[in-house]
Short mmCIF file of C-alpha atoms in Angstrom, two decimals:
data_model
loop_
_atom_site.label_atom_id
_atom_site.label_comp_id
_atom_site.label_asym_id
_atom_site.label_seq_id
_atom_site.Cartn_x
_atom_site.Cartn_y
_atom_site.Cartn_z
CA MET I 1 122.74 53.55 78.41
CA ARG I 2 123.93 56.85 76.96
CA LEU I 3 124.82 59.68 79.34
CA VAL I 4 125.77 63.14 78.08
CA GLN I 5 127.61 65.70 80.19
CA ILE I 6 127.31 69.41 79.49
CA THR I 7 128.90 72.02 81.70
CA ASP I 8 129.69 75.67 82.35
CA SER I 9 127.06 77.45 80.29
CA HIS I 10 127.50 80.73 82.23
CA LEU I 11 124.13 82.10 81.14
CA HIS I 12 122.75 85.60 81.68
CA ALA I 13 119.17 86.74 82.03
CA ASP I 14 119.82 88.72 78.85
CA LYS I 15 120.06 86.21 75.98
CA ALA I 16 122.15 88.67 73.97
CA ALA I 17 124.80 89.12 76.68
CA ARG I 18 128.33 88.31 75.56
CA SER I 19 131.12 86.44 77.29
CA ARG I 20 134.77 87.03 76.44
CA ALA I 21 134.58 84.96 73.26
CA GLY I 22 130.94 84.52 72.31
CA VAL I 23 127.27 84.63 73.29
CA PRO I 24 126.60 81.96 75.94
CA TRP I 25 122.87 81.63 75.20
CA GLN I 26 123.48 80.97 71.50
CA GLN I 27 126.16 78.43 72.36
CA PHE I 28 123.81 76.76 74.86
CA GLU I 29 121.14 76.42 72.19
CA ARG I 30 123.59 74.89 69.70
CA VAL I 31 124.96 72.43 72.25
CA LEU I 32 121.46 71.32 73.26
CA GLU I 33 120.52 70.78 69.62
CA ALA I 34 123.55 68.53 69.18
CA VAL I 35 122.91 66.70 72.45
CA ILE I 36 119.31 65.96 71.48
CA ALA I 37 120.61 64.41 68.24
CA GLU I 38 122.71 62.02 70.35
CA ARG I 39 119.47 60.48 71.70
CA PRO I 40 120.72 60.40 75.30
CA ASP I 41 119.12 58.40 78.08
CA ILE I 42 120.25 60.91 80.69
CA VAL I 43 121.90 64.35 80.69
CA VAL I 44 123.97 65.79 83.52
CA VAL I 45 124.81 69.51 83.78
CA SER I 46 127.94 69.76 85.90
CA GLY I 47 127.72 73.27 87.24
CA ASP I 48 128.15 76.98 86.51
CA VAL I 49 124.77 77.18 84.86
CA SER I 50 124.62 80.94 85.42
CA GLN I 51 127.10 83.77 85.10
CA ASP I 52 125.02 86.66 86.41
CA GLU I 53 123.50 84.51 89.22
CA THR I 54 119.96 85.73 88.55
CA ALA I 55 116.75 83.77 88.99
CA ALA I 56 115.88 84.57 85.36
CA SER I 57 119.05 82.88 84.06
CA TYR I 58 118.07 79.60 85.77
CA ALA I 59 114.52 79.87 84.45
CA LEU I 60 115.92 80.20 80.92
CA ALA I 61 118.18 77.20 81.47
CA ARG I 62 115.36 75.05 82.82
CA GLN I 63 113.06 75.96 79.95
CA ALA I 64 115.74 75.00 77.41
CA LEU I 65 116.72 71.79 79.21
CA ALA I 66 113.06 70.76 79.26
CA SER I 67 113.40 70.17 75.50
CA LEU I 68 115.66 67.18 76.18
CA PRO I 69 114.07 63.80 75.40
CA CYS I 70 115.27 62.27 78.68
CA PRO I 71 115.68 62.96 82.41
CA TRP I 72 118.28 65.60 83.25
CA PHE I 73 120.03 66.60 86.45
CA TRP I 74 122.24 69.46 87.50
CA ILE I 75 124.73 70.28 90.24
CA PRO I 76 126.00 73.70 91.37
CA GLY I 77 129.31 75.24 90.41
CA ASN I 78 131.14 78.10 92.07
CA HIS I 79 129.10 80.70 90.15
CA ASP I 80 125.73 79.18 91.00
CA GLN I 81 123.01 80.16 93.45
CA LEU I 82 121.59 76.99 95.01
CA GLY I 83 118.25 78.53 95.96
CA PHE I 84 117.53 79.68 92.41
CA MET I 85 118.57 76.29 91.03
CA GLN I 86 116.35 74.36 93.44
CA ALA I 87 113.41 76.62 92.68
CA GLU I 88 113.59 75.58 89.02
CA HIS I 89 114.68 71.92 89.23
CA PRO I 90 115.61 69.64 92.12
CA LEU I 91 119.21 68.96 93.12
CA VAL I 92 119.48 65.16 93.18
CA GLU I 93 122.32 63.20 94.76
CA ASP I 94 121.77 59.61 93.60
CA VAL I 95 120.44 58.25 90.28
CA ASP I 96 119.78 54.58 89.54
CA LEU I 97 121.19 53.64 86.11
CA ASP I 98 120.22 49.96 86.36
CA GLN I 99 123.61 48.22 86.31
CA TRP I 100 125.34 51.47 87.23
CA ARG I 101 124.89 54.09 89.92
CA LEU I 102 125.31 57.83 89.37
CA LEU I 103 126.36 60.00 92.32
CA LEU I 104 126.11 63.79 91.99
CA LEU I 105 128.40 65.67 94.38
CA ASP I 106 128.01 69.26 95.54
CA THR I 107 131.46 70.88 95.82
CA HIS I 108 130.14 74.46 95.95
CA VAL I 109 131.65 76.76 98.60
CA GLU I 110 129.70 80.00 99.02
CA GLY I 111 131.68 82.98 97.76
CA GLN I 112 134.76 80.99 96.72
CA PRO I 113 136.08 79.89 93.31
CA TYR I 114 137.54 76.65 94.68
CA GLY I 115 135.52 73.62 95.68
CA GLU I 116 135.33 71.55 98.83
CA LEU I 117 133.31 68.59 100.02
CA GLY I 118 134.02 69.04 103.72
CA ALA I 119 133.77 66.46 106.49
CA GLU I 120 129.97 66.17 106.42
CA ARG I 121 129.66 65.60 102.69
CA LEU I 122 132.64 63.23 102.65
CA SER I 123 131.01 61.19 105.41
CA ALA I 124 127.73 61.11 103.50
CA LEU I 125 129.56 59.98 100.35
CA ALA I 126 131.25 57.17 102.29
CA GLU I 127 127.86 55.97 103.55
CA ARG I 128 126.39 56.03 100.07
CA LEU I 129 129.29 54.01 98.67
CA GLU I 130 129.12 51.49 101.49
CA GLU I 131 125.45 50.74 100.85
CA ASP I 132 125.78 49.78 97.17
CA GLY I 133 128.61 48.00 95.37
CA ARG I 134 127.45 48.54 91.79
CA PRO I 135 129.83 50.22 89.31
CA THR I 136 129.64 53.91 90.13
CA LEU I 137 130.02 57.11 88.12
CA ILE I 138 130.62 60.31 90.09
CA VAL I 139 129.89 63.79 88.70
CA MET I 140 131.26 66.89 90.41
CA HIS I 141 132.00 70.46 89.40
CA HIS I 142 135.51 71.03 90.70
CA PRO I 143 138.38 68.87 89.40
CA PRO I 144 139.71 66.41 91.99
CA VAL I 145 143.01 66.34 90.06
CA ASP I 146 145.46 68.84 88.61
CA VAL I 147 144.60 69.59 84.99
CA GLY I 148 147.96 71.20 84.22
CA ALA I 149 146.95 74.87 84.24
CA VAL I 150 148.53 76.60 87.23
CA TRP I 151 145.72 79.08 87.89
CA MET I 152 142.98 76.45 87.49
CA ASP I 153 144.75 73.89 89.69
CA ALA I 154 144.74 76.49 92.48
CA ILE I 155 140.92 76.61 92.44
CA GLY I 156 140.09 72.93 92.06
CA LEU I 157 138.84 70.63 94.82
CA LYS I 158 140.51 71.84 98.01
CA ASP I 159 140.16 68.59 99.97
CA ARG I 160 141.08 66.28 97.13
CA ASP I 161 143.47 64.22 99.29
CA ALA I 162 140.64 63.27 101.67
CA PHE I 163 138.42 62.52 98.66
CA TRP I 164 140.94 60.11 97.14
CA GLN I 165 141.63 58.48 100.49
CA LEU I 166 137.92 57.74 100.73
CA LEU I 167 137.81 56.29 97.22
CA ASN I 168 140.75 54.02 98.07
CA ARG I 169 138.25 52.05 100.15
CA HIS I 170 135.58 51.85 97.45
CA PRO I 171 136.82 50.15 94.27
CA GLN I 172 133.36 50.23 92.65
CA VAL I 173 133.96 53.85 91.57
CA GLU I 174 134.95 53.57 87.90
CA ILE I 175 134.47 57.04 86.41
CA ILE I 176 134.63 60.65 87.62
CA LEU I 177 133.34 63.52 85.47
CA PHE I 178 134.07 67.16 86.33
CA GLY I 179 133.41 70.65 84.95
CA HIS I 180 134.96 73.99 85.96
CA ALA I 181 138.11 73.60 83.82
CA HIS I 182 136.42 74.49 80.49
CA GLN I 183 138.56 71.96 78.60
CA ALA I 184 138.76 68.31 77.66
CA TYR I 185 140.72 66.11 80.04
CA ALA I 186 141.27 62.35 80.34
CA GLN I 187 143.54 60.53 82.77
CA SER I 188 143.50 57.37 84.87
CA HIS I 189 144.02 57.74 88.62
CA ARG I 190 145.38 54.76 90.52
CA THR I 191 143.86 53.97 93.90
CA ALA I 192 144.89 51.25 96.35
CA ASP I 193 143.09 48.41 94.54
CA SER I 194 141.72 49.84 91.32
CA LYS I 195 141.91 52.47 88.59
CA ILE I 196 139.47 55.35 88.20
CA ASP I 197 139.15 57.16 84.88
CA VAL I 198 138.81 60.92 85.36
CA TYR I 199 137.36 63.12 82.62
CA GLY I 200 136.93 66.84 82.06
CA CYS I 201 134.58 68.40 79.55
CA PRO I 202 134.62 71.41 77.22
CA ALA I 203 132.41 74.27 78.34
CA VAL I 204 129.25 75.48 76.67
CA ALA I 205 130.61 79.01 77.09
CA ASP I 206 134.26 80.11 76.67
CA GLN I 207 137.02 77.51 76.50
CA PHE I 208 140.15 77.83 78.67
CA LEU I 209 143.63 77.31 77.25
CA PRO I 210 145.14 74.03 78.51
CA GLY I 211 148.47 74.36 80.30
CA ALA I 212 148.22 78.11 80.87
CA GLU I 213 149.92 79.62 83.91
CA GLN I 214 147.40 82.48 84.03
CA PHE I 215 143.75 82.76 83.05
CA THR I 216 143.67 82.52 79.25
CA ILE I 217 140.78 81.97 76.83
CA ASP I 218 141.31 79.34 74.13
CA GLU I 219 139.76 81.14 71.18
CA ALA I 220 140.62 78.30 68.78
CA SER I 221 138.42 75.75 70.56
CA ARG I 222 134.68 75.36 70.18
CA PRO I 223 131.98 74.57 72.74
CA GLY I 224 131.35 70.90 73.33
CA TYR I 225 130.02 68.09 75.49
CA ARG I 226 131.01 64.59 76.56
CA VAL I 227 129.21 61.37 75.64
CA ILE I 228 129.51 58.28 77.86
CA ASP I 229 128.07 54.99 76.63
CA LEU I 230 127.67 52.50 79.49
CA GLN I 231 127.56 48.93 78.19
CA GLY I 232 127.22 46.45 81.03
CA SER I 233 130.31 46.94 83.18
CA ASP I 234 132.22 48.58 80.30
CA TRP I 235 132.02 52.05 78.75
CA GLN I 236 133.21 54.25 75.94
CA THR I 237 133.51 58.03 76.10
CA TRP I 238 134.37 60.83 73.72
CA ILE I 239 134.12 64.58 73.20
CA GLU I 240 131.96 66.27 70.59
CA ARG I 241 132.46 69.88 69.52
CA VAL I 242 129.75 72.19 68.21
CA ALA I 243 130.01 74.90 65.55
CA VAL I 244 128.56 78.26 66.61
#
């Protein structure tokens, strides 16, 4: 089972619109071409699909993602408009991966750059974990850990302590994937009875400089995506970069 994560495309309705370091639509096209060559079984888009938050930007994204040779799913990021997303493609919370289970978490907080699950969504997550003990992969937009960049860590998952306390009771969670940080990240997080591997992913659009105290673009890095090969109860994962 091959899962590919792409994230933070920050598209505009205008395909020629520029970001700080490139043209997001062109980078999106190049990343999708590379992802298709990976022959994925499933693709997950972990938020910030749009930059200008227009209905047209989501229509463009959906049309491009329809070229994938497999099912694909997306979750909202802090820049996204949920209504426009849902109008183009459903927001799904739970995907059966045979031996594995994929949970897609919504950490979007209207009008805020940080993320939060909140009591209701945390309770729903606990119920979902209690009903199925299969190895579980969680995808969310906002990092539930510090990534080492002061400004980014201030706008990560606000209620991360409650999130990790919940996961302490559910050792079947093996992997967490996040977006938002626009950079590769890989660390293991110890819980009460287990270890959870936590991974960040390069953006489709601009890359952010790791370790920066203030917002800084990493102009030396290229767009990319993450590949996760699930093999029984084991997995391998790596980052691929794309020339643009």
